[in-house]
Short mmCIF file of C-alpha atoms in Angstrom, two decimals:
data_model
loop_
_atom_site.label_atom_id
_atom_site.label_comp_id
_atom_site.label_asym_id
_atom_site.label_seq_id
_atom_site.Cartn_x
_atom_site.Cartn_y
_atom_site.Cartn_z
CA MET A 25 112.84 70.87 72.28
CA PRO A 26 109.46 72.23 73.27
CA ARG A 27 108.83 74.54 75.41
CA ILE A 28 105.68 74.45 78.26
CA GLU A 29 104.46 77.91 78.32
CA GLY A 30 102.36 79.51 81.42
CA LYS A 31 101.26 77.82 84.90
CA LEU A 32 100.41 74.01 83.62
CA ALA A 33 96.74 73.48 85.18
CA ILE A 34 97.60 69.69 87.37
CA ASP A 35 94.91 68.02 88.97
CA ASN A 36 94.59 65.30 91.15
CA CYS A 37 92.57 62.00 92.05
CA ILE A 38 93.46 62.26 95.38
CA GLN A 39 89.33 62.46 96.58
CA PRO A 40 88.39 59.60 95.60
CA LEU A 41 91.39 56.93 95.81
CA ARG A 42 90.54 57.85 98.80
CA ILE A 43 87.37 57.57 99.09
CA LYS A 44 87.49 53.81 97.21
CA ARG A 45 89.68 52.90 100.33
CA ASN A 46 87.39 54.46 103.31
CA LEU A 47 89.56 56.74 104.49
CA THR A 48 89.41 60.13 105.89
CA GLN A 49 91.07 63.15 104.85
CA GLN A 50 92.86 62.78 109.05
CA ASP A 51 93.23 58.97 107.90
CA LEU A 52 95.69 60.07 104.73
CA ALA A 53 96.81 63.42 106.84
CA ASP A 54 98.59 61.27 109.23
CA ALA A 55 99.74 58.58 106.40
CA VAL A 56 101.69 61.01 104.41
CA ASP A 57 102.39 63.43 107.28
CA VAL A 58 100.63 66.54 106.13
CA THR A 59 97.53 68.57 107.86
CA ARG A 60 94.11 67.37 106.90
CA LEU A 61 94.21 71.44 105.20
CA THR A 62 96.61 70.22 103.21
CA ILE A 63 95.16 67.15 101.88
CA ILE A 64 91.75 69.57 101.71
CA ALA A 65 94.39 72.08 99.30
CA LEU A 66 94.90 69.96 97.61
CA GLU A 67 91.71 67.23 96.51
CA LYS A 68 90.57 70.87 95.62
CA GLY A 69 93.12 71.76 93.77
CA SER A 70 94.30 74.10 95.31
CA TYR A 71 97.66 73.06 96.14
CA ASN A 72 100.16 71.16 94.13
CA PRO A 73 102.16 69.23 96.01
CA SER A 74 106.42 68.88 95.86
CA LEU A 75 107.48 65.98 94.21
CA GLU A 76 108.58 64.48 97.52
CA LEU A 77 104.12 65.06 98.94
CA ALA A 78 103.62 63.65 95.17
CA PHE A 79 105.76 60.11 95.92
CA ARG A 80 104.73 59.73 99.18
CA LEU A 81 100.97 59.85 98.01
CA ALA A 82 101.51 57.30 95.51
CA ASN A 83 103.60 55.07 97.88
CA PHE A 84 100.86 55.65 100.24
CA PHE A 85 98.28 54.71 96.69
CA LYS A 86 99.91 52.39 96.26
CA VAL A 87 99.94 53.55 91.76
CA ARG A 88 102.31 55.46 89.99
CA ILE A 89 102.60 59.61 90.20
CA GLU A 90 101.12 59.95 87.00
CA ASP A 91 97.97 57.60 87.93
CA ILE A 92 97.15 60.61 90.46
CA PHE A 93 99.01 63.46 89.14
CA PHE A 94 97.41 64.69 85.72
CA ILE A 95 97.57 68.02 83.59
CA LYS A 96 93.88 69.26 83.03
CA MET B 27 120.26 79.31 127.27
CA ASN B 28 115.87 77.29 126.60
CA LYS B 29 115.31 76.93 130.48
CA LEU B 30 116.53 81.36 131.34
CA ILE B 31 114.80 81.70 127.63
CA ARG B 32 111.91 79.97 129.32
CA PHE B 33 111.78 81.90 132.40
CA LEU B 34 111.96 84.62 131.72
CA GLN B 35 108.56 84.85 128.38
CA ASN B 36 106.97 83.08 132.33
CA TYR B 37 108.19 86.30 134.51
CA LEU B 38 107.72 89.12 131.99
CA ILE B 39 103.91 87.48 131.76
CA ILE B 40 103.32 86.61 134.92
CA GLY B 41 104.74 90.19 136.60
CA LEU B 42 102.35 91.99 133.98
CA PRO B 43 99.29 92.29 135.51
CA LEU B 44 101.31 93.08 138.66
CA VAL B 45 103.58 95.98 136.73
CA VAL B 46 100.68 97.05 135.27
CA THR B 47 98.23 97.79 138.39
CA TYR B 48 100.92 99.22 139.73
CA ILE B 49 101.37 102.08 136.94
CA THR B 50 98.53 102.39 137.62
CA LEU B 51 98.43 103.55 141.05
CA THR B 52 100.83 105.54 140.60
CA ASN B 53 100.10 107.38 137.06
CA ILE B 54 96.44 107.83 139.10
CA GLY B 55 98.43 108.78 142.32
CA LEU B 56 97.30 106.16 144.95
CA GLY B 57 100.76 105.26 144.85
CA LYS B 58 102.66 108.40 146.84
CA PHE B 59 98.20 108.12 149.08
CA MET B 60 98.96 103.86 149.79
CA HIS B 61 103.12 104.80 150.09
CA ASP B 62 102.85 108.13 152.35
CA VAL B 63 99.56 107.18 154.76
CA LEU B 64 98.63 103.25 154.70
CA THR B 65 101.96 102.06 156.97
CA HIS B 66 101.49 99.09 156.86
CA TYR B 67 101.42 98.52 152.88
CA LYS B 68 104.09 100.87 152.86
CA PHE B 69 105.95 97.34 152.96
CA ILE B 70 104.59 96.09 150.28
CA TRP B 71 104.06 99.40 148.25
CA SER B 72 108.23 98.99 147.72
CA LEU B 73 108.38 95.77 147.33
CA MET B 74 105.98 96.15 144.29
CA GLY B 75 108.40 98.65 143.33
CA PHE B 76 111.49 96.53 143.46
CA GLY B 77 109.41 94.35 141.49
CA MET B 78 109.02 96.38 138.71
CA ILE B 79 112.66 97.42 138.25
CA PHE B 80 113.30 94.16 138.41
CA TRP B 81 111.25 92.77 135.14
CA PHE B 82 111.88 96.00 133.01
CA VAL B 83 115.65 95.15 134.06
CA LEU B 84 114.63 91.31 132.36
CA LEU B 85 112.34 92.68 129.80
CA ILE B 86 115.03 94.00 128.06
CA LEU B 87 117.51 91.22 128.79
CA PHE B 88 114.56 90.08 127.09
CA LEU B 89 114.32 91.50 124.22
CA ILE B 90 118.25 91.41 123.56
CA SER B 91 118.33 87.77 123.69
CA LEU B 92 115.41 87.93 120.18
CA VAL B 93 118.54 89.52 118.33
CA LEU B 94 121.00 87.98 119.57
CA ILE B 95 119.77 84.86 120.38
CA PRO B 96 118.41 82.68 116.92
CA SER B 97 116.73 79.86 119.11
CA ALA B 98 114.44 82.31 121.39
CA ARG B 99 114.12 84.29 118.17
CA GLU B 100 112.22 81.60 117.24
CA LYS B 101 110.09 80.50 119.22
CA THR B 102 108.99 83.99 120.90
CA LEU B 103 108.36 85.20 117.72
CA LYS B 104 107.33 82.47 115.29
CA ARG B 105 104.01 82.86 117.76
CA LEU B 106 103.28 87.00 117.62
CA ALA B 107 103.64 86.83 113.45
CA ASN B 108 101.43 83.70 113.89
CA LEU B 109 104.21 81.48 111.32
CA GLN B 110 102.67 77.54 110.91
CA GLU B 111 104.77 74.98 109.44
CA ARG B 112 103.59 71.98 109.92
CA ASP B 113 104.64 70.46 106.22
CA GLU B 114 105.36 71.45 102.83
CA ARG B 115 101.39 73.53 102.22
CA GLU B 116 102.31 75.45 105.54
CA GLN B 117 106.12 76.80 104.80
CA TYR B 118 105.58 77.57 101.87
CA ILE B 119 101.76 79.88 102.26
CA THR B 120 104.42 81.08 104.93
CA GLY B 121 106.43 81.91 102.33
CA LYS B 122 104.55 84.14 99.49
CA ALA B 123 103.11 85.77 103.21
CA SER B 124 106.21 86.62 104.31
CA ARG B 125 107.47 87.55 100.98
CA THR B 126 104.64 90.23 100.50
CA ALA B 127 105.23 91.29 103.99
CA TYR B 128 108.60 92.20 103.21
CA ILE B 129 107.45 94.23 99.75
CA SER B 130 105.00 95.50 100.98
CA THR B 131 107.15 96.89 104.31
CA LEU B 132 110.08 97.94 101.67
CA SER B 133 108.10 100.64 99.89
CA LEU B 134 106.19 101.70 103.69
CA MET B 135 109.86 102.13 104.91
CA ILE B 136 110.98 103.94 101.04
CA LEU B 137 107.30 105.83 101.90
CA PHE B 138 109.09 106.99 105.24
CA LEU B 139 112.25 108.10 104.36
CA PHE B 140 110.88 109.84 100.83
CA PHE B 141 108.91 112.00 103.96
CA SER B 142 111.02 112.23 107.00
CA VAL B 143 113.78 113.95 103.76
CA PHE B 144 111.41 116.36 102.09
CA THR B 145 110.67 118.73 104.07
CA LEU B 146 108.69 121.37 101.53
CA SER B 147 106.53 123.85 104.10
CA ILE B 148 104.27 127.08 103.08
CA TYR B 149 104.70 130.39 105.00
CA LYS B 150 102.47 133.51 104.55
CA ASN B 151 105.13 136.37 104.40
CA PRO B 152 104.66 139.84 106.91
CA PRO B 153 103.67 142.17 105.27
CA GLU B 154 107.22 144.69 104.81
CA LYS B 155 107.98 141.02 102.22
CA SER B 156 104.96 141.70 99.94
CA ALA B 157 106.40 142.84 97.52
CA ASN B 158 107.77 139.22 96.76
CA GLY B 159 104.39 137.67 96.62
CA ARG B 160 101.57 136.63 99.55
CA TYR B 161 103.23 133.25 100.15
CA THR B 162 106.33 131.32 100.48
CA LEU B 163 106.86 127.80 98.98
CA SER B 164 109.53 126.02 100.52
CA MET B 165 111.26 123.03 99.43
CA GLY B 166 114.03 120.81 100.58
CA VAL B 167 115.85 117.31 101.23
CA HIS B 168 117.15 117.21 105.06
CA TYR B 169 118.90 114.24 106.21
CA THR B 170 119.67 113.36 109.73
CA MET B 171 122.38 110.33 111.11
CA LEU B 172 121.35 110.96 114.49
CA SER B 173 118.44 112.04 115.09
CA LYS B 174 115.83 114.89 113.80
CA SER B 175 116.71 117.95 114.32
CA ASP B 176 115.21 121.24 114.43
CA VAL B 177 114.96 121.40 110.12
CA HIS B 178 112.33 124.47 108.70
CA SER B 179 112.05 127.07 106.50
CA ARG B 180 113.92 129.94 106.59
CA SER B 181 111.37 131.86 105.42
CA GLU B 182 110.44 134.58 108.04
CA GLY B 183 106.42 134.35 107.75
CA THR B 184 103.55 132.66 109.35
CA ALA B 185 103.67 128.82 108.86
CA LEU B 186 100.60 127.97 106.81
CA PHE B 187 102.34 124.08 106.64
CA ASP B 188 105.15 122.37 107.32
CA THR B 189 106.12 118.73 106.54
CA THR B 190 107.83 118.36 108.98
CA ASP B 191 105.42 119.18 111.55
CA ILE B 192 103.50 116.31 110.62
CA PHE B 193 106.36 113.68 110.13
CA PRO B 194 105.49 110.91 112.89
CA SER B 195 107.45 110.62 116.12
CA THR B 196 110.15 107.58 116.04
CA SER B 197 108.60 105.68 117.56
CA THR B 198 106.05 105.93 116.57
CA VAL B 199 106.83 105.14 112.40
CA ILE B 200 108.63 101.99 113.67
CA LEU B 201 104.44 100.66 115.35
CA ILE B 202 103.41 101.93 112.33
CA LEU B 203 106.18 99.49 110.74
CA LEU B 204 105.33 96.86 113.07
CA ILE B 205 101.19 96.97 112.88
CA TRP B 206 102.11 96.93 109.16
CA GLN B 207 104.30 94.24 108.95
CA LEU B 208 102.37 91.75 111.17
CA LEU B 209 98.93 92.76 109.69
CA ALA B 210 100.42 91.95 105.58
CA PHE B 211 102.11 89.15 106.85
CA ASN B 212 99.02 88.28 108.07
CA LEU B 213 96.43 88.81 105.42
CA ALA B 214 98.43 87.13 103.19
CA ALA B 215 98.78 84.07 105.10
CA ARG B 216 95.36 83.81 104.88
CA ARG B 217 94.74 84.57 101.54
CA GLU B 218 97.07 82.31 100.18
CA GLN B 219 95.45 79.50 102.51
CA ARG B 220 92.05 79.92 100.95
CA GLY B 221 93.09 79.65 97.56
#
């Protein structure tokens, strides 16, 4: 089985998806039930969400998780 | 129970300015003057005194409730510690900051424990015993469970330095630990929030 060592650099495309839908950070935060600061941290890439929040974001944008989050 | 805790909280907060005023006036000597000389203030002054006693009794009850009742602790100390857990990221930050605060407080407590049991003294020997040298250095380990005993070197000379003289009082140690923990938690949480 391959071993993955070190911390993975995970990036996301939440900001483009949000802008594409004409949403403010607060709108998205309300939709997925988090604070606006969390959306800011997600867009900056300084916070990796839980699997549950990742699913909520994917459901909201109607895309797959791997379409939002990917390894750099 | 929650209503009782809320009543205690509100009473303590509202009564605090009165208690501070009463204590300040008493300490500057105005309390006795108001009680003895101004006869029509006597009743108000006595009432304030009873109010203060009642305030302290409720304060004791409130502090005990913080230790014994988890919901009271959650509501009150969450505000004091500036805990914010509105979503998973804030819970994560709280966890990381708690870890930092716990580890750093533990290291401080170990240091305090060491300094409280370890004694180091430097004594200047009296002239009649100076044949063994002018100074005596004494080191020891002393642990008392119930109260701080008067531990000093058995040397008969003049103490130049003694660690038992510089170790802070129990209240100071507790205050330092309290401030340390609050600062460590808040600084770590702020650092985490900045990413």
